[in-house]
Every structure is written in structure tokens, then in C-alpha cells.
Short mmCIF file of C-alpha atoms in Angstrom, two decimals:
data_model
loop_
_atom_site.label_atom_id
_atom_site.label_comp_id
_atom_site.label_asym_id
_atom_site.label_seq_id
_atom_site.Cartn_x
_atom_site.Cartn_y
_atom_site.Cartn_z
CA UNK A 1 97.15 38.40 -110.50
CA UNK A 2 95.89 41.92 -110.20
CA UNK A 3 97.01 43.37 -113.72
CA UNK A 4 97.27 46.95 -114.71
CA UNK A 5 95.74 47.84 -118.03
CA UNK A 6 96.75 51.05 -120.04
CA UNK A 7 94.70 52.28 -123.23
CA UNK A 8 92.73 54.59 -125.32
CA UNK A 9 89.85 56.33 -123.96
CA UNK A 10 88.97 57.46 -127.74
CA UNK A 11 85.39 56.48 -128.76
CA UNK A 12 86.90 56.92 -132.85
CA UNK A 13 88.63 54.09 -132.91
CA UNK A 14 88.12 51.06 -135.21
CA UNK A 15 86.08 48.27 -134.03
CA UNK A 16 88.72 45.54 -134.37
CA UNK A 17 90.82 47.14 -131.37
CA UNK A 18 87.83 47.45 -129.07
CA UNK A 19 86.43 43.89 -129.86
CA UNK A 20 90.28 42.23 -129.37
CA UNK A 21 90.30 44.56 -125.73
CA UNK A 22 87.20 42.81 -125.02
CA UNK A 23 88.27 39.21 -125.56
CA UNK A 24 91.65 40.42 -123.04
CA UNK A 25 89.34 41.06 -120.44
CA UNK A 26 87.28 38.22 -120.78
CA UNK A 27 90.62 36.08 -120.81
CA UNK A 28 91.48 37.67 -117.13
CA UNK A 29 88.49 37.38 -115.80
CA UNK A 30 88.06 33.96 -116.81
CA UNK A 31 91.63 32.70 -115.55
CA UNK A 32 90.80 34.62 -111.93
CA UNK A 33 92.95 37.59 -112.17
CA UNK A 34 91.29 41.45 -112.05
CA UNK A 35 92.12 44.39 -113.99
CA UNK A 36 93.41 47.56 -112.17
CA UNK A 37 93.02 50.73 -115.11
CA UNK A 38 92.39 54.23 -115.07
CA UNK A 39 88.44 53.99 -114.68
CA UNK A 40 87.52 54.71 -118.30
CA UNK A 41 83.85 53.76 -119.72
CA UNK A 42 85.28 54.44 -123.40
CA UNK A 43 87.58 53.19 -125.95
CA UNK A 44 90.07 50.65 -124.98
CA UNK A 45 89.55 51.08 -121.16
CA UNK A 46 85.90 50.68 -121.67
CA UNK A 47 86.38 47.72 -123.52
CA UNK A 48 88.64 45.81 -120.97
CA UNK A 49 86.22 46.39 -117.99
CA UNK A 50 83.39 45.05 -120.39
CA UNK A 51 85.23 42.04 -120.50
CA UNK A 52 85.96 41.81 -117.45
CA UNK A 53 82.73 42.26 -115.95
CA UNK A 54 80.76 39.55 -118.84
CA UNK A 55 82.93 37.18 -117.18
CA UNK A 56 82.55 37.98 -113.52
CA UNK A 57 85.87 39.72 -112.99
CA UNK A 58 87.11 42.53 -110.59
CA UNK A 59 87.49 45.95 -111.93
CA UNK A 60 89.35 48.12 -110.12
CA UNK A 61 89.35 51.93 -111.38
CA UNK A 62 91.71 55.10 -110.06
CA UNK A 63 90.86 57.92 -111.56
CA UNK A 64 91.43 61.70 -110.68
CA UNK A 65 88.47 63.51 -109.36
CA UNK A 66 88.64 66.08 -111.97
CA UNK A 67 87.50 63.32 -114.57
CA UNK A 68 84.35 62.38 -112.43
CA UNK A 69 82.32 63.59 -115.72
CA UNK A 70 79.25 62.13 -117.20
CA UNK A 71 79.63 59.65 -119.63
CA UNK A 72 83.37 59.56 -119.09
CA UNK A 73 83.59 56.70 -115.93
CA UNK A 74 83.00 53.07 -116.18
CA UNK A 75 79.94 53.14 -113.80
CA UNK A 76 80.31 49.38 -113.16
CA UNK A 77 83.55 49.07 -111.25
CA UNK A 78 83.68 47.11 -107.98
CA UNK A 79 85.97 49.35 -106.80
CA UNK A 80 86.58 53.40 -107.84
CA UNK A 81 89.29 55.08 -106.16
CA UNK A 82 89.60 58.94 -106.69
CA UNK A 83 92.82 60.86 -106.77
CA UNK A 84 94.49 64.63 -106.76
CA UNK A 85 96.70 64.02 -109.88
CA UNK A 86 97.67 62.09 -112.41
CA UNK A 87 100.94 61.20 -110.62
CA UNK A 88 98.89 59.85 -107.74
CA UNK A 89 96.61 57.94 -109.98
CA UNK A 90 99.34 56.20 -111.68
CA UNK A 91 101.52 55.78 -108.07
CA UNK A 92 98.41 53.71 -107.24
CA UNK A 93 97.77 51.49 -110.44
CA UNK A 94 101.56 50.92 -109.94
CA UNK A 95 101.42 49.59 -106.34
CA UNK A 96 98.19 47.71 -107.06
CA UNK A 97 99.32 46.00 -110.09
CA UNK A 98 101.29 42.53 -110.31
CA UNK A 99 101.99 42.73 -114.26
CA UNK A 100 100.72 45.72 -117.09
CA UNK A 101 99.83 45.43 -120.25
CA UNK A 102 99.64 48.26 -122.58
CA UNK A 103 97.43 48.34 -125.60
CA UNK A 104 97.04 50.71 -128.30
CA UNK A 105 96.40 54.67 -127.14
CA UNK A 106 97.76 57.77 -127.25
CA UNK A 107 99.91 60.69 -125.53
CA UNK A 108 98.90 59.35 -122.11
CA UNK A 109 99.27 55.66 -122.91
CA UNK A 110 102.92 56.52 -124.32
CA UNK A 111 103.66 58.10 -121.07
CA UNK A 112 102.25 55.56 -119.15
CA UNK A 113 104.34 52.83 -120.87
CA UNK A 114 107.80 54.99 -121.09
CA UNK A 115 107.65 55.55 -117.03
CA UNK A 116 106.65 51.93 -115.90
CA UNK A 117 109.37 50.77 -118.83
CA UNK A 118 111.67 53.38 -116.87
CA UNK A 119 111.32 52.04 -113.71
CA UNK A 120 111.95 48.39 -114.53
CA UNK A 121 114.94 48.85 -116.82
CA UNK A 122 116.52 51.26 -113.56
CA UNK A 123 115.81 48.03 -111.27
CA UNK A 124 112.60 49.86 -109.48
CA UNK A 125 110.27 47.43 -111.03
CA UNK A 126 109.82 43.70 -111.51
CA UNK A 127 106.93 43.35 -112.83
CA UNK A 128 106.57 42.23 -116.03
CA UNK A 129 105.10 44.61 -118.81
CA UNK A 130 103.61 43.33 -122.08
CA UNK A 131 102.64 45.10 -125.17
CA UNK A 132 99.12 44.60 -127.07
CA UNK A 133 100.02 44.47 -130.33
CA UNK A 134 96.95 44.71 -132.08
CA UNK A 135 96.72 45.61 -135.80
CA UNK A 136 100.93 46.34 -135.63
CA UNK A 137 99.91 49.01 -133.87
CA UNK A 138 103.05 49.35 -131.82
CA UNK A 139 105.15 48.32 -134.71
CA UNK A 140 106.88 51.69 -135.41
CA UNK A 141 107.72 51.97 -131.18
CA UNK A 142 109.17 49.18 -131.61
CA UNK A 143 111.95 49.65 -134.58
CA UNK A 144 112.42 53.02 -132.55
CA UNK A 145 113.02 51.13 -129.47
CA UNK A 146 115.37 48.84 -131.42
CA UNK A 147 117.21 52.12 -133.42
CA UNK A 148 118.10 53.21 -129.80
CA UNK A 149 119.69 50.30 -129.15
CA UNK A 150 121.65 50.18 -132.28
CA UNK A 151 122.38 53.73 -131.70
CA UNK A 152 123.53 52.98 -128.26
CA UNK A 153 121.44 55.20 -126.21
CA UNK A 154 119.80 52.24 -124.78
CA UNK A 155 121.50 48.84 -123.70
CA UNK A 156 120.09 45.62 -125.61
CA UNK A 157 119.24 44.00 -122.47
CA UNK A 158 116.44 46.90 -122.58
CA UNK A 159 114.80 45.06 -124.82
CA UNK A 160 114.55 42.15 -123.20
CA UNK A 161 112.31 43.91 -120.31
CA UNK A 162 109.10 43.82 -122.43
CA UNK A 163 106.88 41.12 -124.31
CA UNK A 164 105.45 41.74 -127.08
CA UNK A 165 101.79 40.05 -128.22
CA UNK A 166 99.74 40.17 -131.16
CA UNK A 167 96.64 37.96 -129.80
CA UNK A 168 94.46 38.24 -126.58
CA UNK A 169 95.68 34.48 -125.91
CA UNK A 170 99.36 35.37 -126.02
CA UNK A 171 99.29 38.19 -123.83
CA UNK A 172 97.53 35.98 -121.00
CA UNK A 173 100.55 33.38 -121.88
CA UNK A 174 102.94 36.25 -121.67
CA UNK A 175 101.96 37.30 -118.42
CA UNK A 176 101.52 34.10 -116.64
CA UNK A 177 104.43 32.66 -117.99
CA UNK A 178 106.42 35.42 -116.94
CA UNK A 179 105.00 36.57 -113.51
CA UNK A 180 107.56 33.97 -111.97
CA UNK A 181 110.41 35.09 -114.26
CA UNK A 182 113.58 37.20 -112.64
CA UNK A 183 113.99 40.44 -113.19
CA UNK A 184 116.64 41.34 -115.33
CA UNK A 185 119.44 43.50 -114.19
CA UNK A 186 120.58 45.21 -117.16
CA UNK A 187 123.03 47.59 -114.85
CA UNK A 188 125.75 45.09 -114.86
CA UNK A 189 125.10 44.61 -119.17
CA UNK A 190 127.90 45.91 -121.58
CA UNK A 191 127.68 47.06 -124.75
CA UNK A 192 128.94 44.60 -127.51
#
């Protein structure tokens, strides 16, 4: 499974998010699948190519030429594809990509999340999407997410279109226990 990973690029962050990141990528690696992610040597993105690559994974990095910077690339990827935009970057981790996971971040991990969430609850993905809830980061998203629904701006069957993990184990169960799974078309769903 080729799976696209969305994070922090922050170097500020605490330790316990980079060192859980780590163990995800080692976990991919070491059940065969390779990571697809926006190229990053730091924070979170740093930390899932790390993993990757202790275990003999393949990295995969798209990244818009504009952020070919020192320091800022994770040198060791097997493959480095360079883009225009940040549209075209993400078109490409899109197509690429069999499942995404989405770990803590900010501004551009949020928009990240919101569009490929998008897509799959308007019945232009099925792929599924899990969240890496590490520390409760993502807890507040989450009772927002649920608010909309019991504000009926969003149908509950939205929910239903993500997983939500806590561990590096339960993500990897997430995703391969769900990589089979029907989308679900919440089009047809009524309010209740």
C-alpha cells in the first residue's frame, strides 16, 4: 500500500510526537507498504521518512521547487518529485496514495486533511483517511467535527469517513483493515 502521510514540518515540537511518527514509519516499512509525503527532513515529515528508511522502506517525496532549500528536504528519499504549486504537489500525493494518514501539524496539515476529507465525503475519493491522534492532539477537531453534525451542516454519515487512532499500531490496523472496506455514499443519507 503506497500511503500518503501529512504532518508538521516544525522542528519545536515535543519529542513524544516525533518519536510516535517514527515508530509509524517503521510500522509501514516493516509490513511492505511506502510512504508518499511532502518531502520534509523536519518535524513530523522528517520523522516518518526516518522510519521508514531504518526499516528499509520506500520514501517517496513531492515537493514544490520553491522549497528545494538547505536543510529543509529529506535528502534520503528514493524518489523526489518536484512541482510548480502546491495544488500540483498535493494532485500528485493524491493519485499516488492508496490510504492517508494525517498526524499532528498545522495550517497546511488542516488544509491538507479538510480537501482529501472533501473529496471522499462528495464520492471523489475512496480511500480511506485516518487520523494520528497523538497526545489528543486532534481532540478539539474532532468535537468540532461532531458540533457540525449536531448543528446539521454536515450529515452524520460524515463521520463515519475517517478513523481515528491514538497508537502507531492502530493506525497500521486502521488502514489495513480498511483498505478493502466500501466507500460510503453519504449522498443518499438523511438527516434523523
Amino acid at each position: 500500500m503506497n500511503i500518503c502521510l501529512y504532518g508538521a514540518s516544525s522542528t519545536e515540537i515535543d519529542n513524544t510526537y516525533i518519536v510516535a511518527t517514527e515508530k509509524l514509519g517503521e510500522l509501514f516499512a516493516g509490513r511492505g507498504h511506502s510512504l508518499v509525503y511532502g518531502a520534509g527532513g523536519a518535524g513530523l515529515m522528517g520523522a516518518v521518512a526516518r522510519g521508514m528508511k531504518r526499516q528499509g522502506g520506500l520514501v517517496v517525496g513531492v515537493v514544490p521547487s520553491f522549497l528545494k532549500v538547505d536543510g529543509v528536504l529529506y535528502e534520503w528519499c528514493d524518489e523526489m518529485i518536484y512541482t510548480e504549486t502546491m495544488r500540483e504537489r498535493k494532485q500528485i500525493m493524491e493519485e499516488r496514495a492508496d490510504a492517508f494518514v494525517v498526524t499532528p501539524g498545522g495550517i497546511g496539515t488542516y488544509e491538507e486533511f479538510f480537501e482529501i476529507y472533501t473529496l471522499k465525503q462528495l464520492g471523489q475519493l475512496h480511500k480511506p483517511i485516518v487520523i494520528f491522534n497523538i497526545n489528543g492532539y486532534f481532540d478539539d477537531m474532532l468535537i468540532m467535527l461532531r458540533r457540525t453534525v449536531d448543528e446539521r451542516f454536515m450529515r452524520e454519515a460524515s463521520l463515519a469517513l475517517i478513523a481515528v487512532a491514538d497508537t502507531p499500531e492502530a493506525v497500521l490496523e486502521q488502514l489495513e483493515s480498511s483498505i478493502n472496506d466500501p466507500a460510503v455514499d453519504i449522498r443518499s443519507t438523511k438527516f434523523v
